[in-house]
C-alpha atoms as an extended CHARMM CRD file, in Angstrom:
* protein
*
       179  EXT
         1         1  UNK       CA             -0.0310000000        0.0260000000       -0.0910000000  PROA      1               0.0000000000
         2         2  UNK       CA              2.9310000000        2.4130000000        0.9860000000  PROA      2               0.0000000000
         3         3  UNK       CA              4.5590000000        1.9660000000       -2.4980000000  PROA      3               0.0000000000
         4         4  UNK       CA              1.4880000000        2.5290000000       -4.2850000000  PROA      4               0.0000000000
         5         5  UNK       CA              0.4740000000        5.6830000000       -2.4950000000  PROA      5               0.0000000000
         6         6  UNK       CA              4.0370000000        7.0260000000       -2.7400000000  PROA      6               0.0000000000
         7         7  UNK       CA              4.2340000000        6.3390000000       -6.4770000000  PROA      7               0.0000000000
         8         8  UNK       CA              0.5580000000        7.7280000000       -6.9970000000  PROA      8               0.0000000000
         9         9  UNK       CA              1.7190000000       11.0430000000       -5.1660000000  PROA      9               0.0000000000
        10        10  UNK       CA              5.0130000000       11.1130000000       -6.9550000000  PROA      10              0.0000000000
        11        11  UNK       CA              3.1080000000       11.0350000000      -10.3340000000  PROA      11              0.0000000000
        12        12  UNK       CA              1.0020000000       13.7960000000       -9.2200000000  PROA      12              0.0000000000
        13        13  UNK       CA              4.2470000000       15.8530000000       -8.1910000000  PROA      13              0.0000000000
        14        14  UNK       CA              5.8880000000       15.0190000000      -11.5240000000  PROA      14              0.0000000000
        15        15  UNK       CA              2.7750000000       16.2870000000      -13.4330000000  PROA      15              0.0000000000
        16        16  UNK       CA              2.7130000000       19.4640000000      -11.3390000000  PROA      16              0.0000000000
        17        17  UNK       CA              6.4250000000       19.9690000000      -12.1780000000  PROA      17              0.0000000000
        18        18  UNK       CA              5.7770000000       19.5990000000      -15.8470000000  PROA      18              0.0000000000
        19        19  UNK       CA              2.7620000000       21.7410000000      -16.0890000000  PROA      19              0.0000000000
        20        20  UNK       CA              5.0350000000       24.3120000000      -13.9390000000  PROA      20              0.0000000000
        21        21  UNK       CA              7.6290000000       23.9860000000      -16.6210000000  PROA      21              0.0000000000
        22        22  UNK       CA              4.9600000000       24.0930000000      -19.3990000000  PROA      22              0.0000000000
        23        23  UNK       CA              3.4470000000       27.4020000000      -18.2370000000  PROA      23              0.0000000000
        24        24  UNK       CA              7.0810000000       29.0250000000      -18.5120000000  PROA      24              0.0000000000
        25        25  UNK       CA              8.5000000000       28.1380000000      -15.3350000000  PROA      25              0.0000000000
        26        26  UNK       CA              6.7230000000       30.5690000000      -13.0290000000  PROA      26              0.0000000000
        27        27  UNK       CA              3.2640000000       31.8760000000      -11.9630000000  PROA      27              0.0000000000
        28        28  UNK       CA              3.8290000000       35.4680000000      -11.4140000000  PROA      28              0.0000000000
        29        29  UNK       CA              6.0110000000       38.1530000000      -13.2600000000  PROA      29              0.0000000000
        30        30  UNK       CA              9.3610000000       39.1180000000      -12.4620000000  PROA      30              0.0000000000
        31        31  UNK       CA              9.8460000000       42.7480000000      -11.1490000000  PROA      31              0.0000000000
        32        32  UNK       CA             12.5920000000       45.0330000000      -12.4210000000  PROA      32              0.0000000000
        33        33  UNK       CA             13.5570000000       48.4610000000      -11.3500000000  PROA      33              0.0000000000
        34        34  UNK       CA             15.1740000000       50.8890000000      -13.9130000000  PROA      34              0.0000000000
        35        35  UNK       CA             17.6310000000       53.6440000000      -12.4660000000  PROA      35              0.0000000000
        36        36  UNK       CA             19.6340000000       56.0770000000      -14.6100000000  PROA      36              0.0000000000
        37        37  UNK       CA             20.0370000000       59.8780000000      -14.0790000000  PROA      37              0.0000000000
        38        38  UNK       CA             19.1950000000       60.3870000000      -17.7020000000  PROA      38              0.0000000000
        39        39  UNK       CA             15.4410000000       60.3940000000      -18.5100000000  PROA      39              0.0000000000
        40        40  UNK       CA             15.9720000000       59.6200000000      -22.0730000000  PROA      40              0.0000000000
        41        41  UNK       CA             17.9240000000       56.3390000000      -21.2340000000  PROA      41              0.0000000000
        42        42  UNK       CA             15.0380000000       55.3420000000      -18.9100000000  PROA      42              0.0000000000
        43        43  UNK       CA             12.6680000000       55.9570000000      -21.7520000000  PROA      43              0.0000000000
        44        44  UNK       CA             14.8890000000       53.9630000000      -24.1210000000  PROA      44              0.0000000000
        45        45  UNK       CA             15.3320000000       51.1540000000      -21.6540000000  PROA      45              0.0000000000
        46        46  UNK       CA             11.4290000000       50.9390000000      -21.3460000000  PROA      46              0.0000000000
        47        47  UNK       CA             10.6590000000       50.8400000000      -24.9610000000  PROA      47              0.0000000000
        48        48  UNK       CA             13.7530000000       48.8040000000      -26.2460000000  PROA      48              0.0000000000
        49        49  UNK       CA             12.5050000000       45.5090000000      -24.7270000000  PROA      49              0.0000000000
        50        50  UNK       CA              9.3040000000       44.0400000000      -24.7770000000  PROA      50              0.0000000000
        51        51  UNK       CA              9.1920000000       43.0830000000      -21.1340000000  PROA      51              0.0000000000
        52        52  UNK       CA              6.1840000000       41.0110000000      -21.3080000000  PROA      52              0.0000000000
        53        53  UNK       CA              8.1590000000       38.6220000000      -23.5750000000  PROA      53              0.0000000000
        54        54  UNK       CA             10.2690000000       37.9110000000      -20.5020000000  PROA      54              0.0000000000
        55        55  UNK       CA              7.3580000000       37.9490000000      -18.0650000000  PROA      55              0.0000000000
        56        56  UNK       CA              8.9760000000       41.0560000000      -16.4230000000  PROA      56              0.0000000000
        57        57  UNK       CA              7.0380000000       43.9550000000      -15.1480000000  PROA      57              0.0000000000
        58        58  UNK       CA              8.8110000000       47.3530000000      -14.6970000000  PROA      58              0.0000000000
        59        59  UNK       CA              8.2320000000       48.1230000000      -10.7310000000  PROA      59              0.0000000000
        60        60  UNK       CA              9.7180000000       51.5420000000      -10.8950000000  PROA      60              0.0000000000
        61        61  UNK       CA             11.8750000000       54.0230000000      -12.7720000000  PROA      61              0.0000000000
        62        62  UNK       CA             14.2120000000       56.4080000000      -10.9150000000  PROA      62              0.0000000000
        63        63  UNK       CA             16.5640000000       59.1640000000      -11.8620000000  PROA      63              0.0000000000
        64        64  UNK       CA             18.1080000000       59.3060000000       -8.2050000000  PROA      64              0.0000000000
        65        65  UNK       CA             20.1260000000       56.6640000000       -6.6660000000  PROA      65              0.0000000000
        66        66  UNK       CA             18.6770000000       57.1670000000       -3.1030000000  PROA      66              0.0000000000
        67        67  UNK       CA             14.9930000000       56.9010000000       -4.4840000000  PROA      67              0.0000000000
        68        68  UNK       CA             16.0940000000       53.8400000000       -6.3960000000  PROA      68              0.0000000000
        69        69  UNK       CA             17.4570000000       52.2360000000       -3.2670000000  PROA      69              0.0000000000
        70        70  UNK       CA             14.3330000000       53.1580000000       -1.3090000000  PROA      70              0.0000000000
        71        71  UNK       CA             12.2160000000       51.4510000000       -3.9510000000  PROA      71              0.0000000000
        72        72  UNK       CA             14.4070000000       48.3230000000       -3.9740000000  PROA      72              0.0000000000
        73        73  UNK       CA             14.0850000000       47.9030000000       -0.2600000000  PROA      73              0.0000000000
        74        74  UNK       CA             10.3240000000       48.5810000000       -0.3660000000  PROA      74              0.0000000000
        75        75  UNK       CA              9.5890000000       46.5620000000       -3.4550000000  PROA      75              0.0000000000
        76        76  UNK       CA             12.2140000000       43.7530000000       -3.3740000000  PROA      76              0.0000000000
        77        77  UNK       CA             12.5790000000       43.3320000000       -7.3610000000  PROA      77              0.0000000000
        78        78  UNK       CA             14.0970000000       40.3620000000       -8.9530000000  PROA      78              0.0000000000
        79        79  UNK       CA             16.1610000000       42.3630000000      -11.2550000000  PROA      79              0.0000000000
        80        80  UNK       CA             17.6580000000       45.9980000000      -10.9080000000  PROA      80              0.0000000000
        81        81  UNK       CA             19.0400000000       47.6160000000      -14.0340000000  PROA      81              0.0000000000
        82        82  UNK       CA             21.0960000000       50.8060000000      -12.8810000000  PROA      82              0.0000000000
        83        83  UNK       CA             23.5440000000       53.3210000000      -14.0610000000  PROA      83              0.0000000000
        84        84  UNK       CA             26.7500000000       53.3120000000      -12.2850000000  PROA      84              0.0000000000
        85        85  UNK       CA             27.1420000000       57.2630000000      -11.8320000000  PROA      85              0.0000000000
        86        86  UNK       CA             23.8760000000       58.8440000000      -10.5700000000  PROA      86              0.0000000000
        87        87  UNK       CA             23.2290000000       61.6760000000       -8.0020000000  PROA      87              0.0000000000
        88        88  UNK       CA             22.3090000000       60.7640000000       -4.5360000000  PROA      88              0.0000000000
        89        89  UNK       CA             23.8460000000       57.4090000000       -4.6360000000  PROA      89              0.0000000000
        90        90  UNK       CA             25.9140000000       55.6060000000       -7.2430000000  PROA      90              0.0000000000
        91        91  UNK       CA             24.8630000000       52.2530000000       -8.8660000000  PROA      91              0.0000000000
        92        92  UNK       CA             27.9320000000       50.5540000000       -7.1230000000  PROA      92              0.0000000000
        93        93  UNK       CA             26.5910000000       52.1010000000       -3.7440000000  PROA      93              0.0000000000
        94        94  UNK       CA             23.0950000000       50.6880000000       -4.3510000000  PROA      94              0.0000000000
        95        95  UNK       CA             24.6890000000       47.2530000000       -5.0390000000  PROA      95              0.0000000000
        96        96  UNK       CA             27.0980000000       47.3320000000       -1.9510000000  PROA      96              0.0000000000
        97        97  UNK       CA             23.8810000000       48.6620000000        0.3810000000  PROA      97              0.0000000000
        98        98  UNK       CA             21.5510000000       45.6310000000       -0.9810000000  PROA      98              0.0000000000
        99        99  UNK       CA             24.2550000000       43.3420000000       -0.3870000000  PROA      99              0.0000000000
       100       100  UNK       CA             24.7540000000       44.4220000000        3.1710000000  PROA      100             0.0000000000
       101       101  UNK       CA             20.9480000000       44.4360000000        3.6280000000  PROA      101             0.0000000000
       102       102  UNK       CA             20.8840000000       40.8280000000        2.2320000000  PROA      102             0.0000000000
       103       103  UNK       CA             18.4660000000       41.8170000000       -0.4720000000  PROA      103             0.0000000000
       104       104  UNK       CA             18.3730000000       38.9020000000       -3.0990000000  PROA      104             0.0000000000
       105       105  UNK       CA             18.3160000000       40.9460000000       -6.2470000000  PROA      105             0.0000000000
       106       106  UNK       CA             20.1200000000       40.5640000000       -9.6200000000  PROA      106             0.0000000000
       107       107  UNK       CA             21.9930000000       43.5790000000      -10.8130000000  PROA      107             0.0000000000
       108       108  UNK       CA             22.9510000000       44.6180000000      -14.3540000000  PROA      108             0.0000000000
       109       109  UNK       CA             25.0640000000       47.9640000000      -14.2380000000  PROA      109             0.0000000000
       110       110  UNK       CA             25.0590000000       50.1710000000      -17.4020000000  PROA      110             0.0000000000
       111       111  UNK       CA             27.7550000000       53.0550000000      -17.8390000000  PROA      111             0.0000000000
       112       112  UNK       CA             28.8600000000       55.1200000000      -20.4740000000  PROA      112             0.0000000000
       113       113  UNK       CA             32.4830000000       54.7260000000      -19.4380000000  PROA      113             0.0000000000
       114       114  UNK       CA             34.4580000000       51.5180000000      -20.1460000000  PROA      114             0.0000000000
       115       115  UNK       CA             36.3990000000       51.9190000000      -16.9930000000  PROA      115             0.0000000000
       116       116  UNK       CA             38.1400000000       48.9290000000      -15.6600000000  PROA      116             0.0000000000
       117       117  UNK       CA             37.7070000000       49.8970000000      -12.1150000000  PROA      117             0.0000000000
       118       118  UNK       CA             34.0020000000       50.1820000000      -12.3160000000  PROA      118             0.0000000000
       119       119  UNK       CA             33.7880000000       46.6900000000      -13.7630000000  PROA      119             0.0000000000
       120       120  UNK       CA             36.2290000000       45.4150000000      -11.1880000000  PROA      120             0.0000000000
       121       121  UNK       CA             34.1710000000       46.7930000000       -8.3010000000  PROA      121             0.0000000000
       122       122  UNK       CA             31.0760000000       45.4210000000       -9.9980000000  PROA      122             0.0000000000
       123       123  UNK       CA             32.4690000000       41.9340000000      -10.1480000000  PROA      123             0.0000000000
       124       124  UNK       CA             33.5090000000       42.1150000000       -6.4570000000  PROA      124             0.0000000000
       125       125  UNK       CA             29.9370000000       42.9520000000       -5.5330000000  PROA      125             0.0000000000
       126       126  UNK       CA             28.6180000000       40.0510000000       -7.6060000000  PROA      126             0.0000000000
       127       127  UNK       CA             26.6290000000       42.0900000000      -10.3690000000  PROA      127             0.0000000000
       128       128  UNK       CA             25.3630000000       40.0350000000      -13.0430000000  PROA      128             0.0000000000
       129       129  UNK       CA             27.0160000000       41.9450000000      -16.0720000000  PROA      129             0.0000000000
       130       130  UNK       CA             28.3470000000       45.3330000000      -16.8770000000  PROA      130             0.0000000000
       131       131  UNK       CA             26.7650000000       46.8580000000      -20.1130000000  PROA      131             0.0000000000
       132       132  UNK       CA             28.1110000000       49.9060000000      -21.8700000000  PROA      132             0.0000000000
       133       133  UNK       CA             25.9770000000       52.6570000000      -23.3200000000  PROA      133             0.0000000000
       134       134  UNK       CA             24.6800000000       53.0000000000      -25.9210000000  PROA      134             0.0000000000
       135       135  UNK       CA             22.8120000000       49.7170000000      -24.7010000000  PROA      135             0.0000000000
       136       136  UNK       CA             22.9080000000       46.9770000000      -27.3420000000  PROA      136             0.0000000000
       137       137  UNK       CA             19.1880000000       45.4810000000      -27.5610000000  PROA      137             0.0000000000
       138       138  UNK       CA             20.3530000000       41.8650000000      -28.2050000000  PROA      138             0.0000000000
       139       139  UNK       CA             23.0440000000       42.0440000000      -25.4490000000  PROA      139             0.0000000000
       140       140  UNK       CA             20.2090000000       43.3270000000      -23.1230000000  PROA      140             0.0000000000
       141       141  UNK       CA             17.9490000000       40.6080000000      -24.3610000000  PROA      141             0.0000000000
       142       142  UNK       CA             20.6880000000       37.9350000000      -23.9010000000  PROA      142             0.0000000000
       143       143  UNK       CA             21.2170000000       39.0040000000      -20.3380000000  PROA      143             0.0000000000
       144       144  UNK       CA             17.5530000000       39.1340000000      -19.3050000000  PROA      144             0.0000000000
       145       145  UNK       CA             16.9030000000       35.6780000000      -20.7200000000  PROA      145             0.0000000000
       146       146  UNK       CA             20.0570000000       34.2620000000      -18.7800000000  PROA      146             0.0000000000
       147       147  UNK       CA             18.7030000000       35.9780000000      -15.6970000000  PROA      147             0.0000000000
       148       148  UNK       CA             14.9300000000       34.7370000000      -16.1550000000  PROA      148             0.0000000000
       149       149  UNK       CA             16.3350000000       31.1120000000      -16.7260000000  PROA      149             0.0000000000
       150       150  UNK       CA             18.1320000000       31.2570000000      -13.4770000000  PROA      150             0.0000000000
       151       151  UNK       CA             15.0100000000       32.7620000000      -11.6960000000  PROA      151             0.0000000000
       152       152  UNK       CA             12.9540000000       30.0180000000      -13.1690000000  PROA      152             0.0000000000
       153       153  UNK       CA             15.2230000000       27.4580000000      -11.8900000000  PROA      153             0.0000000000
       154       154  UNK       CA             15.2530000000       28.8190000000       -8.3430000000  PROA      154             0.0000000000
       155       155  UNK       CA             11.4050000000       29.1470000000       -8.3190000000  PROA      155             0.0000000000
       156       156  UNK       CA             11.0660000000       25.6210000000       -9.7930000000  PROA      156             0.0000000000
       157       157  UNK       CA             13.4690000000       24.3230000000       -7.0220000000  PROA      157             0.0000000000
       158       158  UNK       CA             11.6130000000       26.1020000000       -4.3700000000  PROA      158             0.0000000000
       159       159  UNK       CA              8.3290000000       24.5490000000       -5.8080000000  PROA      159             0.0000000000
       160       160  UNK       CA              9.8170000000       21.0390000000       -5.9060000000  PROA      160             0.0000000000
       161       161  UNK       CA             11.1480000000       21.4250000000       -2.3620000000  PROA      161             0.0000000000
       162       162  UNK       CA              7.6270000000       22.3830000000       -1.2030000000  PROA      162             0.0000000000
       163       163  UNK       CA              6.0160000000       19.4340000000       -3.0980000000  PROA      163             0.0000000000
       164       164  UNK       CA              8.5460000000       17.0370000000       -1.5110000000  PROA      164             0.0000000000
       165       165  UNK       CA              7.9080000000       18.2520000000        1.9930000000  PROA      165             0.0000000000
       166       166  UNK       CA              4.1120000000       17.9690000000        1.4450000000  PROA      166             0.0000000000
       167       167  UNK       CA              4.5900000000       14.3950000000       -0.0170000000  PROA      167             0.0000000000
       168       168  UNK       CA              6.8200000000       13.5860000000        3.2440000000  PROA      168             0.0000000000
       169       169  UNK       CA              4.0100000000       14.8860000000        5.4770000000  PROA      169             0.0000000000
       170       170  UNK       CA              1.2480000000       13.1280000000        3.6290000000  PROA      170             0.0000000000
       171       171  UNK       CA              3.1830000000        9.6830000000        3.8180000000  PROA      171             0.0000000000
       172       172  UNK       CA              3.9260000000       10.2210000000        7.5030000000  PROA      172             0.0000000000
       173       173  UNK       CA              0.0680000000       10.6620000000        8.0780000000  PROA      173             0.0000000000
       174       174  UNK       CA             -0.6610000000        7.5700000000        6.2670000000  PROA      174             0.0000000000
       175       175  UNK       CA              1.9360000000        5.5670000000        7.8970000000  PROA      175             0.0000000000
       176       176  UNK       CA              0.7090000000        6.9670000000       11.3000000000  PROA      176             0.0000000000
       177       177  UNK       CA             -2.8750000000        5.7820000000       10.4280000000  PROA      177             0.0000000000
       178       178  UNK       CA             -1.6420000000        2.2130000000        9.5230000000  PROA      178             0.0000000000
       179       179  UNK       CA              0.1040000000        1.5140000000       12.7420000000  PROA      179             0.0000000000
């Protein structure tokens, strides 16, 4: 009886995982915050990408680093795309402060300067990538695709863990009822 119940429940879990993957790997859209002190760059970022194609919604746009950081603390976005040099707080300071606050956000930094020191600091803080202005659409899309695949994997792993924990609890209840 136990092996039948376990196989039956495992089959249900496997079907859930496949349907989870079939739907695109997640049930809610990812959130992104855009930050650049140049309004034209923000408009270009908003229009350059069809965000819905990546299941991403824009959770906010900011021209000041301090405002962007406050929004990150409040909204806990999955992704932040920020300029390195901004008023109020630089992109690197935002990344460093988020790291200190243990905010689990993936960062893409953009800059009009190909300065090694910025790239080096970005790598030290665990930034996903460092993109140069003018932003190349294909490069940004490739980065977003890679990020979304990683986020999908993380969500699926969390879902799998919850399903297995539920399966264990279900099996314990059945076993307790038999003895």
